[in-house]
Coordinates of C-alpha atoms in Angstrom, one line a residue:
X5 CA -1.5 -82.0 29.1
X6 CA -5.1 -81.8 30.5
X7 CA -6.6 -86.0 31.1
X8 CA -9.6 -87.5 31.3
X9 CA -9.4 -87.4 35.2
X10 CA -8.6 -83.6 35.1
X11 CA -12.2 -83.1 33.2
X12 CA -13.6 -85.7 35.6
X13 CA -12.0 -83.5 38.8
X14 CA -13.3 -80.4 37.0
X15 CA -16.8 -81.5 37.2
X16 CA -16.5 -82.6 40.8
X17 CA -15.4 -78.9 41.5
X18 CA -18.2 -77.4 39.4
X19 CA -20.8 -79.6 41.4
X20 CA -19.0 -78.7 44.6
X21 CA -19.7 -74.8 43.6
X22 CA -23.2 -75.5 43.8
X23 CA -22.9 -77.2 47.1
X24 CA -20.6 -75.1 49.2
X25 CA -19.8 -71.5 47.3
X26 CA -23.1 -70.5 46.6
X27 CA -23.4 -71.1 42.7
X28 CA -26.9 -70.3 41.4
X29 CA -26.6 -71.0 37.9
X30 CA -23.7 -71.9 35.8
X31 CA -21.8 -73.3 32.7
X32 CA -18.4 -74.5 32.1
X33 CA -16.7 -75.5 28.3
X34 CA -13.6 -77.0 27.5
X35 CA -12.4 -77.3 24.1
X36 CA -9.2 -78.9 23.3
X37 CA -7.8 -79.2 19.4
X38 CA -11.2 -77.9 17.8
X39 CA -13.6 -80.1 19.6
X40 CA -15.8 -79.5 22.7
X41 CA -14.8 -82.1 25.2
X42 CA -16.8 -80.9 28.0
X43 CA -19.9 -78.7 28.0
X44 CA -21.7 -78.7 31.9
X45 CA -24.6 -76.6 33.0
X46 CA -26.7 -76.6 36.4
X47 CA -28.5 -74.3 38.6
X48 CA -30.7 -71.9 37.7
X49 CA -31.3 -68.7 35.9
X50 CA -32.8 -66.5 38.6
X51 CA -33.5 -67.2 42.4
X52 CA -37.4 -68.0 42.1
X53 CA -35.9 -71.3 40.5
X54 CA -38.9 -71.2 37.9
X55 CA -36.2 -71.4 34.7
X56 CA -33.3 -73.9 34.7
X57 CA -29.9 -73.5 33.7
X58 CA -29.1 -75.0 30.5
X59 CA -26.2 -75.5 28.4
X60 CA -28.0 -72.5 25.9
X61 CA -28.4 -70.4 28.9
X62 CA -26.8 -66.8 27.8
X63 CA -25.9 -64.6 30.5
X64 CA -23.8 -60.9 30.5
X65 CA -20.0 -61.4 31.5
X66 CA -19.2 -57.9 31.4
X67 CA -15.4 -57.7 30.7
X68 CA -14.7 -61.0 29.2
X69 CA -16.1 -58.9 26.3
X70 CA -12.7 -57.0 26.1
X71 CA -10.9 -59.9 24.2
X72 CA -13.8 -60.7 21.2
X73 CA -14.1 -56.6 21.2
X74 CA -10.2 -56.2 20.8
X75 CA -10.0 -59.1 18.2
X76 CA -12.6 -57.0 16.2
X77 CA -10.6 -54.1 16.2
X78 CA -7.6 -55.6 15.0
X79 CA -9.3 -57.5 12.0
X80 CA -11.0 -54.3 11.0
X81 CA -7.5 -52.7 10.8
X82 CA -6.2 -55.7 9.2
X83 CA -9.1 -55.5 6.3
X84 CA -7.5 -52.2 5.5
X85 CA -3.6 -52.6 5.5
X86 CA -3.0 -51.5 9.4
X87 CA -2.5 -53.2 12.2
X88 CA -1.0 -53.3 16.2
X89 CA 2.0 -51.0 14.9
X90 CA 0.1 -48.4 13.2
X91 CA -0.3 -45.0 15.2
X92 CA -3.7 -44.4 16.6
X93 CA -3.5 -41.0 14.7
X94 CA -3.6 -42.3 11.4
X95 CA -7.1 -43.7 12.0
X96 CA -8.2 -41.2 14.9
X97 CA -6.7 -38.0 14.3
X98 CA -7.9 -36.2 17.4
X99 CA -6.5 -39.3 19.5
X100 CA -4.8 -37.6 22.3
X101 CA -1.7 -39.4 22.0
X102 CA -1.9 -39.8 18.0
X103 CA 1.7 -41.3 18.0
X104 CA 0.8 -44.3 20.2
X105 CA 0.1 -47.2 18.3
X106 CA -2.5 -49.4 18.4
X107 CA -0.8 -52.1 20.9
X108 CA -0.2 -49.6 23.1
X109 CA -3.5 -48.3 23.1
X110 CA -4.6 -52.1 23.3
X111 CA -2.5 -53.1 25.9
X112 CA -3.8 -50.2 28.5
X113 CA -0.7 -47.9 28.4
X114 CA -2.2 -44.7 27.0
X115 CA -3.3 -43.4 30.3
X116 CA -6.9 -42.7 29.5
X117 CA -8.7 -45.0 32.1
X118 CA -10.8 -42.2 33.4
X119 CA -12.0 -39.3 31.8
X120 CA -12.7 -35.4 33.2
X121 CA -15.3 -34.4 31.4
X122 CA -18.6 -36.2 32.1
X123 CA -20.1 -38.5 29.6
X124 CA -22.8 -40.9 29.3
X125 CA -22.0 -44.9 28.6
X126 CA -25.1 -44.5 26.2
X127 CA -23.7 -42.0 24.1
X128 CA -20.7 -42.7 22.4
X129 CA -20.8 -39.4 20.7
X130 CA -19.8 -37.4 24.6
X131 CA -17.2 -40.7 25.4
X132 CA -15.0 -39.5 22.1
X133 CA -15.5 -35.9 22.6
X134 CA -14.2 -36.7 26.6
X135 CA -11.5 -38.9 25.4
X136 CA -10.4 -36.2 22.6
X137 CA -10.0 -33.7 25.4
X138 CA -8.5 -35.9 28.2
X139 CA -5.2 -35.3 29.1
X140 CA -3.3 -38.6 29.7
X141 CA -2.3 -40.0 33.2
X142 CA 0.8 -41.5 31.6
X143 CA 2.3 -42.4 28.4
X144 CA 3.5 -45.4 26.5
X145 CA 6.4 -46.5 28.3
X146 CA 5.6 -44.9 31.8
X147 CA 3.3 -47.8 32.9
X148 CA 0.1 -49.1 32.6
X149 CA -3.4 -49.3 34.1
X150 CA -6.5 -51.4 33.4
X151 CA -9.1 -49.2 31.5
X152 CA -12.3 -50.6 32.4
X153 CA -14.7 -48.8 30.7
X154 CA -13.0 -46.4 28.5
X155 CA -11.7 -49.1 26.7
X156 CA -15.1 -49.9 24.3
X157 CA -14.8 -46.3 23.1
X158 CA -11.2 -46.6 22.3
X159 CA -11.7 -49.7 20.5
X160 CA -15.2 -48.9 18.8
X161 CA -14.4 -45.4 17.2
X162 CA -11.6 -46.7 15.3
X163 CA -13.9 -49.7 14.0
X164 CA -16.7 -46.9 13.3
X165 CA -14.2 -44.7 11.2
X166 CA -12.7 -47.7 9.5
X167 CA -16.1 -49.7 8.4
X168 CA -18.5 -46.8 8.9
X169 CA -20.0 -49.3 11.3
X170 CA -20.3 -50.2 15.1
X171 CA -17.8 -52.3 16.3
X172 CA -20.8 -54.5 17.6
X173 CA -22.2 -54.9 13.9
X174 CA -18.3 -55.6 12.7
X175 CA -18.2 -58.4 15.5
X176 CA -21.3 -60.1 14.5
X177 CA -20.8 -59.6 11.0
X178 CA -17.4 -60.9 10.4
X179 CA -16.5 -63.0 13.2
X180 CA -19.5 -64.1 15.6
X181 CA -21.9 -65.0 12.4
X182 CA -19.2 -66.6 9.8
X183 CA -17.6 -69.0 12.9
X184 CA -21.3 -69.8 14.5
X185 CA -20.7 -67.8 17.7
X186 CA -23.2 -67.7 20.4
X187 CA -21.9 -64.7 21.9
X188 CA -23.3 -61.3 21.4
X189 CA -22.1 -57.5 21.8
X190 CA -25.5 -55.9 21.2
X191 CA -28.1 -58.7 21.6
X192 CA -31.6 -58.6 19.5
X193 CA -34.7 -58.7 21.2
X194 CA -35.2 -62.4 19.6
X195 CA -32.3 -63.7 22.0
X196 CA -33.7 -61.9 25.2
X197 CA -35.8 -64.5 26.7
X198 CA -32.5 -66.7 26.8
X199 CA -30.8 -64.3 29.0
X200 CA -30.0 -65.5 33.2
X201 CA -30.7 -62.6 35.8
X202 CA -27.3 -61.3 37.3
X203 CA -27.1 -61.0 41.4
X204 CA -24.5 -59.0 42.9
X205 CA -22.1 -60.3 45.2
X206 CA -21.7 -59.7 48.8
X207 CA -18.6 -57.9 50.8
X208 CA -16.8 -59.4 53.4
X209 CA -14.9 -57.0 55.7
X210 CA -11.9 -58.9 54.6
X211 CA -12.5 -57.6 51.1
X212 CA -11.9 -53.8 52.1
X213 CA -8.6 -54.5 53.5
X214 CA -7.0 -55.2 50.0
X215 CA -5.7 -51.9 48.2
X216 CA -7.5 -52.2 45.3
X217 CA -11.3 -52.0 47.4
X218 CA -9.6 -49.4 49.4
X219 CA -8.8 -47.1 46.5
X220 CA -12.2 -48.4 45.1
X221 CA -13.9 -46.4 47.4
X222 CA -12.2 -43.2 47.6
X223 CA -14.1 -41.0 45.2
X224 CA -10.9 -39.0 44.0
X225 CA -8.7 -41.8 43.6
X226 CA -7.6 -43.0 39.7
X227 CA -9.2 -46.7 40.3
X228 CA -12.6 -45.4 41.7
X229 CA -12.8 -42.6 38.6
X230 CA -11.7 -45.3 36.3
X231 CA -14.6 -47.6 37.2
X232 CA -16.8 -44.4 37.3
X233 CA -16.4 -43.2 33.6
X234 CA -18.1 -43.1 31.1
X235 CA -20.7 -42.8 34.2
X236 CA -24.2 -44.9 34.1
X237 CA -25.0 -48.6 34.0
X238 CA -22.9 -49.2 37.1
X239 CA -25.3 -51.3 39.1
X240 CA -26.2 -55.0 38.5
X241 CA -29.5 -54.0 38.0
X242 CA -28.9 -52.0 35.2
X243 CA -27.1 -54.5 33.6
X244 CA -30.4 -56.7 34.0
X245 CA -32.2 -54.5 32.0
X246 CA -32.7 -55.4 28.4
X247 CA -31.8 -52.3 26.7
X248 CA -28.1 -52.5 28.5
X249 CA -28.2 -55.9 26.7
X250 CA -29.2 -54.9 23.1
X251 CA -26.9 -51.7 23.5
X252 CA -23.3 -53.5 22.6
X253 CA -21.0 -52.0 25.0
X254 CA -17.5 -53.1 23.7
X255 CA -16.0 -52.9 27.2
X256 CA -18.8 -54.8 29.1
X257 CA -21.5 -55.4 27.2
X258 CA -20.9 -59.1 25.8
X259 CA -23.8 -61.6 26.2
X260 CA -23.0 -65.6 25.5
X261 CA -22.9 -68.8 26.6
X262 CA -19.8 -71.0 27.9
X263 CA -19.3 -72.7 24.8
X264 CA -19.4 -69.7 22.3
X265 CA -16.7 -68.1 24.5
X266 CA -14.5 -71.1 24.8
X267 CA -14.6 -71.9 21.0
X268 CA -14.0 -68.2 20.1
X269 CA -10.6 -69.0 22.1
X270 CA -10.0 -71.8 19.9
X271 CA -9.8 -69.5 17.1
X272 CA -7.8 -67.2 18.4
X273 CA -5.5 -69.4 19.4
X274 CA -5.2 -71.3 16.2
X275 CA -7.2 -74.5 16.8
X276 CA -9.9 -73.6 14.6
X277 CA -9.8 -71.5 11.5
X278 CA -11.0 -68.1 11.2
X279 CA -10.8 -64.7 9.8
X280 CA -7.8 -63.6 11.4
X281 CA -4.6 -63.2 10.1
X282 CA -1.4 -64.4 11.6
X283 CA -0.4 -61.0 12.6
X284 CA -3.5 -60.8 14.5
X285 CA -3.4 -63.9 16.3
X286 CA -0.2 -63.1 17.4
X287 CA -0.9 -59.4 18.7
X288 CA -4.0 -60.9 20.6
X289 CA -1.6 -63.7 22.3
X290 CA 2.0 -61.6 22.8
X291 CA 2.6 -60.2 25.8
X292 CA 3.2 -56.4 26.0
X293 CA 3.3 -55.1 29.6
X294 CA 4.0 -56.7 32.3
X295 CA 3.9 -55.0 36.0
X296 CA 2.5 -53.0 38.6
X297 CA -1.3 -52.2 37.2
X298 CA -2.0 -48.3 38.0
X299 CA -5.7 -49.1 38.4
X300 CA -5.7 -52.3 39.7
X301 CA -2.9 -51.5 42.0
X302 CA -1.3 -55.6 41.7
X303 CA 0.4 -56.8 38.9
X304 CA -1.2 -57.3 35.7
X305 CA 0.2 -58.2 32.0
X306 CA -2.0 -57.4 28.9
X307 CA -1.4 -58.4 25.2
X308 CA -3.3 -56.7 23.0
X309 CA -6.7 -56.7 24.1
X310 CA -6.3 -59.7 26.4
X311 CA -4.6 -60.5 29.8
X312 CA -1.7 -63.0 30.9
X313 CA -0.6 -64.1 34.3
X314 CA 2.2 -61.6 35.5
X315 CA 5.6 -63.0 35.9
X316 CA 8.2 -62.6 38.3
X317 CA 12.0 -61.1 37.9
X318 CA 12.9 -64.5 37.4
X319 CA 10.1 -65.2 34.9
X320 CA 7.7 -67.4 37.1
X321 CA 4.1 -67.0 37.0
X322 CA 3.0 -64.6 40.1
X323 CA -0.7 -66.0 39.1
X324 CA -2.6 -69.2 37.8
X325 CA -5.7 -67.8 36.0
X326 CA -5.0 -69.0 32.6
X327 CA -3.2 -72.3 33.5
X328 CA 0.1 -73.5 34.4
X329 CA 1.8 -72.3 31.0
X330 CA 3.1 -69.0 30.5
X331 CA 1.7 -68.3 27.2
X332 CA -2.0 -68.5 28.5
X333 CA -4.0 -65.7 27.8
X334 CA -7.8 -64.6 28.4
X335 CA -9.6 -62.1 30.1
X336 CA -12.1 -62.3 33.1
X337 CA -15.5 -60.4 33.6
X338 CA -16.5 -58.6 36.7
X339 CA -18.2 -61.3 39.6
X340 CA -16.3 -64.1 38.1
X341 CA -17.1 -64.9 34.5
X342 CA -13.6 -66.2 32.8
X343 CA -12.6 -67.6 29.7
X344 CA -8.7 -68.0 28.2
X345 CA -6.8 -70.4 25.9
X346 CA -3.6 -72.5 26.5
X347 CA -1.9 -72.8 23.2
X348 CA 0.6 -75.5 24.4
X349 CA -1.7 -77.6 25.0
X350 CA -4.6 -76.6 22.3
X351 CA -7.1 -76.2 25.2
X352 CA -9.4 -73.7 25.8
X353 CA -11.6 -72.9 28.7
X354 CA -15.0 -70.7 29.9
X355 CA -17.0 -70.4 32.7
X356 CA -20.1 -68.2 33.1
X357 CA -22.4 -67.7 36.0
X358 CA -25.1 -65.4 37.5
X359 CA -24.2 -65.2 41.1
X360 CA -21.2 -63.1 41.1
X361 CA -18.8 -62.9 43.3
X362 CA -17.0 -59.5 44.7
X363 CA -14.3 -59.6 42.5
X364 CA -12.7 -57.9 39.2
X365 CA -10.6 -61.1 38.8
X366 CA -11.9 -64.8 38.8
X367 CA -12.9 -65.9 42.1
X368 CA -12.8 -69.3 44.0
X369 CA -15.6 -70.9 41.9
X370 CA -13.7 -70.2 38.4
X371 CA -9.8 -71.0 39.9
X372 CA -11.0 -74.0 41.6
X373 CA -12.2 -75.2 38.1
X374 CA -9.0 -74.4 36.7
X375 CA -7.3 -76.0 39.6
X376 CA -8.7 -79.3 39.4
X377 CA -8.8 -78.9 35.7
X378 CA -4.8 -79.4 35.5
X379 CA -4.2 -80.9 38.8
X380 CA -5.8 -84.3 38.2

């Protein structure tokens, strides 16, 4: 259980990030049992230090978008009497594994992380054609591997087929707007002035000793190909372009505040009422796969769209990115943004920032906050 001392320790760690860990601008939000108990912000929106970072500052969060996007697809399926165990082919007949279930697709089991046919991230139709032409690298039951970019089209296309609207619009109309979430998948021009500038992380020699980064540097590796397809919008500079903010990429294009992300996790962990059925909430929270990730080259665990900490052979957590409880679930974003729910304590957490770290998993600034929160 989180105590007032834990919140105080988190605040001290948040301040230490600015003093000694290169933080530029950041926010952290903690909700417990339906109430926000902490929302702290500090620093700057850009290196010129002309725009102070406030609790209302928004920033791109890369793959922390995946959980809201997955919840959107599950909600759309539910609205049409379908669910996680529905075969994808019932909605998308030309999907390469039509017999695979939505649960298997959402938990990265369908082997479509990399595309052989060129497609641009800006062109949904090109991505869909490439997915439909792709031979899966593995099938459900043969393993799992993170789909960093293709995951967006895998969610967006079924939503479009069911609702005749892009996922970004369905998210806004049926989830974000009714719940008052200041989190956008497709940011309108009226909100552009609130967005902080992202700055890339810097690599150290030690970073390249890790298996993931060694594979990432090899052009023909599955890891490199997964993070390169669909092509385009690969640099942080491109993610600072308002065109990317407005595009509504479901795998990596979300923009919002820490408070909005943490509130979202209150909703999907059942602490705040929302539009989701019991089946949808269970799908987002329930562990589906656990083991060595064929793309990230480290153990990972997934529900239908969220991550969990992997477990060892006797059921102990191998990492603690989602708190100490086994049932904690959420999703990080490249560079350091992170959000999760801890259903056992009724808590949700979100941290967003603009000075990125070189990591696809939460770095020291986020993990330090989590350790302080639970350790005090």
